[in-house]
Structure formats: C-alpha cells, structure tokens
Short mmCIF file of C-alpha atoms in Angstrom, two decimals:
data_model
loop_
_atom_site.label_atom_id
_atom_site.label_comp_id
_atom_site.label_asym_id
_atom_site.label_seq_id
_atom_site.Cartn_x
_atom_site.Cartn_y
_atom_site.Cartn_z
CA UNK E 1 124.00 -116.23 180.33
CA UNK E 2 125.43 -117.48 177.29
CA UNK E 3 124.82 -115.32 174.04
CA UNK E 4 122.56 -117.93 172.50
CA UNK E 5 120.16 -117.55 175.14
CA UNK E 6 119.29 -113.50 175.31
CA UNK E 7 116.50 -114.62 173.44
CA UNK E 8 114.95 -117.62 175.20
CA UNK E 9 115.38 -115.74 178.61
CA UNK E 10 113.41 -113.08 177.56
CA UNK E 11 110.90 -115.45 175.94
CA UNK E 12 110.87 -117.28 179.71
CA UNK E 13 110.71 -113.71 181.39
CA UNK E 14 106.81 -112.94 179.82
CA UNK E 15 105.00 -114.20 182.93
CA UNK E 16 107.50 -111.81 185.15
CA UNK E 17 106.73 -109.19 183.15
CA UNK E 18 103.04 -109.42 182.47
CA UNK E 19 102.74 -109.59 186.39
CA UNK E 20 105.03 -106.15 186.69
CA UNK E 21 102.93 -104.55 184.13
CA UNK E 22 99.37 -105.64 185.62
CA UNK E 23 100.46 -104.73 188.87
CA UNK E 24 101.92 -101.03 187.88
CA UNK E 25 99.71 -100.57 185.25
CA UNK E 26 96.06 -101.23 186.33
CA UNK E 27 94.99 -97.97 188.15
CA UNK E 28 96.80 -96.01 185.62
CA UNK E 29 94.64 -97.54 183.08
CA UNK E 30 91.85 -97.55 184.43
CA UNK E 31 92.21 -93.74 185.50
CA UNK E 32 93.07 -93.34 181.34
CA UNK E 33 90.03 -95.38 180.38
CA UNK E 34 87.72 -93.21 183.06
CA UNK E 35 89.22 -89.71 181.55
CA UNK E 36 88.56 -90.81 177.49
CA UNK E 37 85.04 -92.05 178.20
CA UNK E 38 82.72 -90.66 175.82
CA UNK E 39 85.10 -88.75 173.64
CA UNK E 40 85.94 -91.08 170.97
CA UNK E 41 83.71 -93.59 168.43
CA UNK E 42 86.59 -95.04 167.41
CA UNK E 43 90.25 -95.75 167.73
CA UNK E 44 93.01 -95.24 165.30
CA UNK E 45 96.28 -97.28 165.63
CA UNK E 46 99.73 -96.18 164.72
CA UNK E 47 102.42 -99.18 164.60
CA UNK E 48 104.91 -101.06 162.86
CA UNK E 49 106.15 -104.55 163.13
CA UNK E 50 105.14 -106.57 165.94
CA UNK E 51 103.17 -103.60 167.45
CA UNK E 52 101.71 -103.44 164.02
CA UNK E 53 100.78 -106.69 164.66
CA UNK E 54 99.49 -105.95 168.09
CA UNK E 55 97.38 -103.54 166.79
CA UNK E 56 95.70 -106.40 164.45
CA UNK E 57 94.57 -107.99 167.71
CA UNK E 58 93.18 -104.87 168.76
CA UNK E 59 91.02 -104.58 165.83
CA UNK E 60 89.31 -107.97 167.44
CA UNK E 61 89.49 -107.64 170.96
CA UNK E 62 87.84 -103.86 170.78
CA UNK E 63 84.89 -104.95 168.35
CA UNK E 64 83.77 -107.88 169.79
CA UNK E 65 83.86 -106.68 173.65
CA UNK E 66 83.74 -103.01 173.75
CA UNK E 67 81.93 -102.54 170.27
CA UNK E 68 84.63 -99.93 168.96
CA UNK E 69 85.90 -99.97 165.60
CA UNK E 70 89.71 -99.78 164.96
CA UNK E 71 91.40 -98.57 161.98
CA UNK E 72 95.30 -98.95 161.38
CA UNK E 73 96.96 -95.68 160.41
CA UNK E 74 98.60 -95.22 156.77
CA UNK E 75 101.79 -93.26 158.59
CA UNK E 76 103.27 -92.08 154.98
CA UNK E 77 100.28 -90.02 154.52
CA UNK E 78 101.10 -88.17 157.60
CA UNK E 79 104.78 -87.95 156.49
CA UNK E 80 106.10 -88.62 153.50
CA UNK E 81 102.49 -87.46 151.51
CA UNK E 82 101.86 -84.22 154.09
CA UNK E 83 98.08 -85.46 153.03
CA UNK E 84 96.80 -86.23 156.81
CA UNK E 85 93.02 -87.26 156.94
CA UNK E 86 90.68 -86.05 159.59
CA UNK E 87 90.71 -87.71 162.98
CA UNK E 88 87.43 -86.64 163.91
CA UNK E 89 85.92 -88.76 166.85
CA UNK E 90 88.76 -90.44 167.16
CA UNK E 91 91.13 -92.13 170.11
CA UNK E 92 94.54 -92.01 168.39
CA UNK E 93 96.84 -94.90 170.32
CA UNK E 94 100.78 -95.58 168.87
CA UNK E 95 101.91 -98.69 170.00
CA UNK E 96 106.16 -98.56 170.07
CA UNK E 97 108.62 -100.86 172.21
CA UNK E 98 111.39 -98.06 171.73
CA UNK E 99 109.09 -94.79 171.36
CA UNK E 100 111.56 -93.61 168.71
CA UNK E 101 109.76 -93.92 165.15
CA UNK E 102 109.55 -90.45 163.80
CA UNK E 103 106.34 -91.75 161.49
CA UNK E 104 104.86 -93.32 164.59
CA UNK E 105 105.16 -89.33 166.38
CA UNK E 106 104.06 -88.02 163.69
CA UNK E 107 100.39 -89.56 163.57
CA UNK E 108 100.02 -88.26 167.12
CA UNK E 109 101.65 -84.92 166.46
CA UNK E 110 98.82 -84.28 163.36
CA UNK E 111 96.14 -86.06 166.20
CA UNK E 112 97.08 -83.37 168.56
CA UNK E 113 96.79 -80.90 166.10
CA UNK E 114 93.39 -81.95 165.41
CA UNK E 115 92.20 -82.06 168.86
CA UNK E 116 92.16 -85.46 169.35
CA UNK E 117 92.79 -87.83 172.62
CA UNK E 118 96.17 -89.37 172.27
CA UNK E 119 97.56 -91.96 174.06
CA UNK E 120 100.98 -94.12 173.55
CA UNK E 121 102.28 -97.94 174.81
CA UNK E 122 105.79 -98.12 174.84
CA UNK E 123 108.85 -99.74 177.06
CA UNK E 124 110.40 -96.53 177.02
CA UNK E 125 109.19 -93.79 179.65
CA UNK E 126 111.11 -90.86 178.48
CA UNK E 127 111.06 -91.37 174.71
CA UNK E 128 109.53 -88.93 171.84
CA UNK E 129 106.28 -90.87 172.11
CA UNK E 130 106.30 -90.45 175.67
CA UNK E 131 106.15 -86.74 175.17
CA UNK E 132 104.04 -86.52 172.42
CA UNK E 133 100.97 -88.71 173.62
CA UNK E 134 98.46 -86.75 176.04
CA UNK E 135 98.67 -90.35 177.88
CA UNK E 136 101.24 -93.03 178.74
CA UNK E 137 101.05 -96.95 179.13
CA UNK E 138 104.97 -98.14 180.12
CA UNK E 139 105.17 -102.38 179.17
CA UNK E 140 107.49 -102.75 182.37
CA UNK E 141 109.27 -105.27 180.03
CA UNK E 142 112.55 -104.17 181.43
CA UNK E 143 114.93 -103.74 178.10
CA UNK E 144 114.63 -106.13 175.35
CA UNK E 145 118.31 -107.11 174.16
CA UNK E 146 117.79 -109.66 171.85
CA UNK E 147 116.79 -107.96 168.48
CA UNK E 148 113.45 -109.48 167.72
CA UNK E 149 110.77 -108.66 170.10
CA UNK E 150 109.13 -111.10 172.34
CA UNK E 151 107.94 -109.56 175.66
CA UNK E 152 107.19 -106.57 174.97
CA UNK E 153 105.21 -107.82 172.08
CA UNK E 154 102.80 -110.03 174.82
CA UNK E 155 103.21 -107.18 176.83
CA UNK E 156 101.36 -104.50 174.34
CA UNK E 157 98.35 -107.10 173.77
CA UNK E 158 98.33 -107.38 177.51
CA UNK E 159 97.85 -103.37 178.24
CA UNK E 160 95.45 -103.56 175.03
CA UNK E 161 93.49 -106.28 177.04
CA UNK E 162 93.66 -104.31 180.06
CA UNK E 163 92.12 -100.92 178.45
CA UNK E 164 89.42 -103.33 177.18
CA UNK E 165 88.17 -104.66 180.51
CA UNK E 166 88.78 -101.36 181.80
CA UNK E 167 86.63 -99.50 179.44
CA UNK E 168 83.32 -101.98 180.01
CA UNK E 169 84.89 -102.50 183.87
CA UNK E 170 84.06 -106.19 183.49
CA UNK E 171 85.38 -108.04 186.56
CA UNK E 172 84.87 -111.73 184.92
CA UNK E 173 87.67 -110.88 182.11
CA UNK E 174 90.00 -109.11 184.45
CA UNK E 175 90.29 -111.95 186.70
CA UNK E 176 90.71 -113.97 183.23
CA UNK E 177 93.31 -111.60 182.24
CA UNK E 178 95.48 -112.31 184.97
CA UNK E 179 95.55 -115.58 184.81
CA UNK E 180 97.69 -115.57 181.95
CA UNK E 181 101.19 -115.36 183.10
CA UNK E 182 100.15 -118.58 184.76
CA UNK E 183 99.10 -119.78 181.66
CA UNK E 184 102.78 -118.71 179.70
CA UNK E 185 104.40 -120.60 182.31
CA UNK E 186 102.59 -123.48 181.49
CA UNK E 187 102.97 -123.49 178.05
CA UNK E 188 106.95 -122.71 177.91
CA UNK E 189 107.18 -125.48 180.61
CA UNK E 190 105.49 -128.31 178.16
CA UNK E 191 107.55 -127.01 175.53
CA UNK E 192 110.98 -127.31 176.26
CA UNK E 193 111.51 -130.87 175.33
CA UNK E 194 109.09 -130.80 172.55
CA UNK E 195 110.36 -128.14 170.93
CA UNK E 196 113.79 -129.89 170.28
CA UNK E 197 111.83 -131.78 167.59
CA UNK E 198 112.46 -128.51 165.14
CA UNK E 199 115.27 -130.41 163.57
CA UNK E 200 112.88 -131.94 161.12
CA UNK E 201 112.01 -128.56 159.67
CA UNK E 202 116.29 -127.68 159.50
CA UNK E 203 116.10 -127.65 155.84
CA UNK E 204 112.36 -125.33 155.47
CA UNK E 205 113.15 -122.21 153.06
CA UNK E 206 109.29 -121.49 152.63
CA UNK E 207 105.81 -121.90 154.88
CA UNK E 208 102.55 -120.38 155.59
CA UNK E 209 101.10 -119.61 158.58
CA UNK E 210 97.24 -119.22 159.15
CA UNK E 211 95.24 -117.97 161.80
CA UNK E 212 91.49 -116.45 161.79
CA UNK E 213 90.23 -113.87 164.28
CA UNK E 214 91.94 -113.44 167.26
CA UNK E 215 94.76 -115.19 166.12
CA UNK E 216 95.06 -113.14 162.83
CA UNK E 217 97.45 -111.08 164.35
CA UNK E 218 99.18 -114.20 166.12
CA UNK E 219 99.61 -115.88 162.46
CA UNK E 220 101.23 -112.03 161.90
CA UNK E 221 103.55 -112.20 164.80
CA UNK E 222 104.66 -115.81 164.07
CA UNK E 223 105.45 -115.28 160.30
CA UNK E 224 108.18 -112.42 161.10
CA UNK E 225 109.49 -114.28 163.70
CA UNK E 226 110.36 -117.18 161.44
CA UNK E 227 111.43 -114.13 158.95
CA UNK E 228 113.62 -112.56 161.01
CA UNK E 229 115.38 -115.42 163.09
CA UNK E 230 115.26 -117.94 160.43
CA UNK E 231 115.26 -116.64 156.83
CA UNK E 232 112.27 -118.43 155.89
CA UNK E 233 109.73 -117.06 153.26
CA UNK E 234 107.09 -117.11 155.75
CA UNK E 235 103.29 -115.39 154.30
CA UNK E 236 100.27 -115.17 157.02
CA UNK E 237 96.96 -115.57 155.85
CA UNK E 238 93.75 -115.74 157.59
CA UNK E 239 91.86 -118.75 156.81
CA UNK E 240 89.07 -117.44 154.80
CA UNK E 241 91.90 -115.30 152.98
CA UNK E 242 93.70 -118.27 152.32
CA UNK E 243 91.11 -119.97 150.75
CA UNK E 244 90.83 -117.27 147.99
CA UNK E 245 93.64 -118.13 146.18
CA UNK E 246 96.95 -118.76 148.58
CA UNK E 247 95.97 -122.21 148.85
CA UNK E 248 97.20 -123.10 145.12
CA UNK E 249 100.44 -122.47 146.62
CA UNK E 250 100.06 -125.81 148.54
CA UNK E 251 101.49 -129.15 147.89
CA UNK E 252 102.88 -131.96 149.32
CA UNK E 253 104.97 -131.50 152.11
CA UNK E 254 104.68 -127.49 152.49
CA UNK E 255 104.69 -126.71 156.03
CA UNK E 256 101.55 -125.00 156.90
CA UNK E 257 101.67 -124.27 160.72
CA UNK E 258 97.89 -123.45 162.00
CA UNK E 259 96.89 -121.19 164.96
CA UNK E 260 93.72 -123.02 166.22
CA UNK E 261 92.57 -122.41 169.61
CA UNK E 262 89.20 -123.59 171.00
CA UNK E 263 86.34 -121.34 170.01
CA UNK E 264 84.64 -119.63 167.17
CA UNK E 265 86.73 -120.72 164.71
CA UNK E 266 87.30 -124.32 165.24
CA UNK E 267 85.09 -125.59 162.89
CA UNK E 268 86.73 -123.14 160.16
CA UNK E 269 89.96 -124.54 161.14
CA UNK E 270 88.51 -128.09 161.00
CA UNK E 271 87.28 -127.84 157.59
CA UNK E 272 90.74 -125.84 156.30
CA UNK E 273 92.47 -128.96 158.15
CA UNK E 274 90.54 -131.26 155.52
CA UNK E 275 91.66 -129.44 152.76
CA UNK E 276 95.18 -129.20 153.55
CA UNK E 277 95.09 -132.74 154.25
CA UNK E 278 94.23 -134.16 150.78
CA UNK E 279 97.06 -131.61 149.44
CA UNK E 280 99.89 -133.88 151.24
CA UNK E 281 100.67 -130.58 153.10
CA UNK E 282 102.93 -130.44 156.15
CA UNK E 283 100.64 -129.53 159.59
CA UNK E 284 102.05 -128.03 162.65
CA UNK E 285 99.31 -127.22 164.78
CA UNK E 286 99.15 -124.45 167.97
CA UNK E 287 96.47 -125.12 169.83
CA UNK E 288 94.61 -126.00 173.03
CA UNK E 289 92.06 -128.19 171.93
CA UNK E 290 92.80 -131.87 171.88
CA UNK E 291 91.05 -133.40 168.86
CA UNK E 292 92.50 -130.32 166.38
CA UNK E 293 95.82 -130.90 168.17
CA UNK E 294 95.84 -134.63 166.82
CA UNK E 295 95.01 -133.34 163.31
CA UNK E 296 98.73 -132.17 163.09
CA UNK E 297 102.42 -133.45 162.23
CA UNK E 298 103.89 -131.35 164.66
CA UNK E 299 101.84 -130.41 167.94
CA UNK E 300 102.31 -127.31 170.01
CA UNK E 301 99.90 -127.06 172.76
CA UNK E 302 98.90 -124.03 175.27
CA UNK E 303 96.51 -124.66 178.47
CA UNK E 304 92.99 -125.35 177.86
CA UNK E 305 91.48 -123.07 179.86
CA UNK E 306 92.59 -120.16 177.97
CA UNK E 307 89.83 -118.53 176.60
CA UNK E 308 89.40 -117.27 172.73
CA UNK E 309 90.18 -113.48 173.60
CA UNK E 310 92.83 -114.35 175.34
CA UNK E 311 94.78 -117.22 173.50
CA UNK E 312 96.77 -114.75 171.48
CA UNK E 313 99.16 -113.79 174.52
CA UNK E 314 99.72 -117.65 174.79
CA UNK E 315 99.65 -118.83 171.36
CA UNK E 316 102.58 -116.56 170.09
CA UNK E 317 104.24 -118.56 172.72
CA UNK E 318 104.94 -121.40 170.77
CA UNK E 319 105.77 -119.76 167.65
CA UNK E 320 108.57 -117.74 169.30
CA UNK E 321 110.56 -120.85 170.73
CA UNK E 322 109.84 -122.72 167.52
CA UNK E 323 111.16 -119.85 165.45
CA UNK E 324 114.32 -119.32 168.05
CA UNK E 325 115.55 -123.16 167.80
CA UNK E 326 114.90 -123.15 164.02
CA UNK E 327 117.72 -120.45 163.82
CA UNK E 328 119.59 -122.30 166.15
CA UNK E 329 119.09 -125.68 164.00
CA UNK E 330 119.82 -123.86 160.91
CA UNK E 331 122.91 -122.26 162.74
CA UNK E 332 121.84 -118.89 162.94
CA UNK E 333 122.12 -116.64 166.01
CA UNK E 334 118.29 -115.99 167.25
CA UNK E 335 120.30 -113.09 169.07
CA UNK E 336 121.47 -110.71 166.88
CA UNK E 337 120.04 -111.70 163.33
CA UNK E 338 122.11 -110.64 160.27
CA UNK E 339 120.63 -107.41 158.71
CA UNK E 340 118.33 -106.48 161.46
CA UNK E 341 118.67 -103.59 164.51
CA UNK E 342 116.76 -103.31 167.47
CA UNK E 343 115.51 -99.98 166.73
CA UNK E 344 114.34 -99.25 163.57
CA UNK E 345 113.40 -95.31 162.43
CA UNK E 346 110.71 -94.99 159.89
CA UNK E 347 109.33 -91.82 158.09
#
C-alpha cells in the first residue's frame, strides 16, 4: 500500500469492520443494556473530536427511540475547574478511539465516585478508559494509522445504534442495523469515479456544511474532516441554526455542501435549498433522495433504502472521500496532516 492510501483503505475497510464489531459485540451489549436497565434517566457523554461528534448523534438516536435524554459533558469542570456537578440518575458513557484522554477518565473517575453506572467505547481494550469504566464496548476497528479518524468514527455510532435497539430489544431496527455495511459498500462503490470530480473545489479556502437532526452530528464530522485534511475554514450549522444569522455569510459561489437524507427533514432542506439558491451559492448535496439530489452542483449519493436513523453511518461516507481527494488535489497528504497526531491528551 502506497502512503497516500492509509487513508482510503481504512475508509474502504468500514463494512469489514462494522461486521467484526456486530458480530463480537452484540451479546456483550445486550448483556450491558440488560444489567443498566432501570438505573439511569439519563445519559451523560464524555468525548472529544469525532467521538464528540458521535456523541451529537447520540443525543438523536436516544431521544427519539429510547426516549432518554443525553447531555454532553463540560470535561474542564471535572479537571481543570475541580467544580464537578452531580451525576445523579445518570448513565455516564466516554466515547475514545485511543482510551488515553486524561479529561475523558476523569468524567468517569468523578462518575464512579458518585455512584454512577459507567461505561466506555473505545478501539483500545487495555487502555485507562478500559479500566476506569464499570463496562467496555471494543470498536474491533483494528488500529487506525492514518491520523484522522474514519472507522472507528462509523464504528462508535454503530455500538451507539446497537445499545439503542438493545435497550427497547426491537428486532425491526436490528435487522436494519445490519444492513449497513452493505449499504457503505454501496456507497464507496458509486463513488470512486465521481469523486474524482473534487478538482473543481482545488482552490476552496472557506465552506459551510449543514445538516439537521440526525445528520447534525454528520455536518460535525464532515466539517473537521475538511479541517484537518484540507485546511479549509469549514463551520457546521444545523439548518434552523443557520438560518439565524450564518446565512449572511453566503454569496455567490460559497460552497455550501448539504446533508439531506430522505425523511423528517426534507422539506426543511427543500426550503433552505431555495434560499441558498437565489444567493448564487455553491450546492454539493449528500443524499439519498433523488429529487433533492438534482437540487445540487455536486451530487453525492448513498442507497435509498437507508433509513433516517441510520443515514449518519452512510452519509459521513461521502464526506470522508471528498475531504481525502481534496487534500490530495490541493497536494496535501490525507495521511499524516501537518500539525495534527493521532492521539491527542486533553485535561
């Protein structure tokens, strides 16, 4: 493997490792699931960067189908304040690819302290986290050499759908669920000669990225991509969000690129589409629906018969090989980006 591809193979290794982790993972889970049942109202998450923006998802995936609030934790009260708040009635997860950040330990450590059910998801089995957390969830994502994360970041929205189903034990989303390596093979199959088309945007320094509900944290997730493989000033708004303000920022020929799946929030997207539109701006459109698809300058299409809840797992898809041959257009190595380690320690 040649170093410019570290990245792309792991992109193209998601489906393998979804499959690993659903297959390793599922009785453990639901075993976890079975043994926190009834002693938690809600959960608290503890994350940074893309598991920071996994946690986002969570916030939508738990309230809609398992009608539990989630609250992100504010780590530097834990650490750097020594101000924790209570945890009462609280689940507190950390989500961390390498298991390493102290801030990250910390928020369990003070859970722990407070009685509270703890539970980590992380690629690394005999890390910090590992023996902090009352409970485990391994990603199976073999390691990640390439600096930015891309499987284990589809991975940890994966086990997050996985503990959801588990904790209603619905059947109909399981088998949903595991469709979706299927589903990333699909998509990074259409791509590949598509994707090529990236040249266009060689020259981008700035963009926006929206996405609404699910797909909040997706718009997240893409935006630091582009940030760290690319250099771009990329900001990620939700659509309503965007509306209040952000859009001024809009004029002709601005790239906007739009996170619109099928679903709830088509007709938002729709309308936002309109808008953007009549400013001249520059559309490049993720999606699985046909007609919103056509709105766009730039199409990047997953399968249509990924549902809402799901589309995030696929959607990022996209994103991640148009951010990895942007670098590689603007002659930057989507590798090893200047600046940036793999493992990053936070207090």
């Amino acid at each position: 493997m040649s170093k410019s591809n570290i990245l792309l193979h792991e992109i193209e290794e998601q489906p393998s490792v979804i499959r690993n982790l659903l297959d390793y993972e599922m009785e453990n889970i639901r075993s976890i699931t079975r043994s926190f049942q009834g002693k938690f109202k809600y959960i608290l998450i503890a994350a940074r960067g893309s598991s920071d923006n996994a946690a986002r998802y969570a916030q939508y995936l738990f309230g809609a189908y398992n009608k539990i609030q989630v609250a992100l934790a504010t780590p530097s009260l834990f650490t750097l304040y020594k101000r924790p708040p209570s945890l009462n009635e609280a689940l507190v997860i950390g989500i961390s690819q390498s298991g390493q950040s102290p801030d990250i330990i910390e928020v369990l450590k003070e859970a722990k302290k407070q009685g509270r059910p703890t539970l980590c998801i992380t690629n690394e089995f005999n890390s910090k986290l590992t023996k902090t957390a009352d409970e485990v969830i391994k990603l199976h994502a073999r390691k990640e050499k390439a600096i930015a994360a891309t499987k284990t970041y589809t991975a940890s929205l994966v086990a997050l759908a996985l503990i959801s189903c588990c904790l209603d034990n619905d059947p109909k989303r399981l088998k949903q669920l595991m469709m979706v390596p299927s589903w990333i093979s699909q998509t990074i199959n259409s791509l590949k000669n598509l994707i090529s088309l990236t040249q266009r945007y060689r020259y981008m320094e700035h963009c926006v990225v929206i996405g609404r509900g699910f797909n909040y944290a997706t718009a997240f997730e893409i935006a630091l991509k582009l940030k760290e493989l690319t250099k771009v000033f990329c900001e990620p708004y939700s659509s309503a969000d965007f509306l209040h303000g952000p859009i001024a920022t809009i004029g002709k020929g601005v790239p906007v690129i739009i996170v619109a799946p099928g679903g709830k929030v088509k007709r938002d997207i729709e309308n936002i589409l309109i808008k953007l539109r009549t400013l001249g701006a520059e559309t490049i459109i993720i999606s699985n629906n046909t007609p919103l698809l056509l709105k766009g300058r730039f199409l990047l299409p997953f399968p249509k018969s990924a549902d809402e809840w799901l589309s995030p797992i696929i959607a990022i898809v996209p994103g991640q090989l148009f951010a990895r041959q942007l670098a590689i257009e603007k002659s930057l190595n989507p590798d090893n980006p200047i600046g940036l380690t793999k493992v990053t320690e936070t207090y």
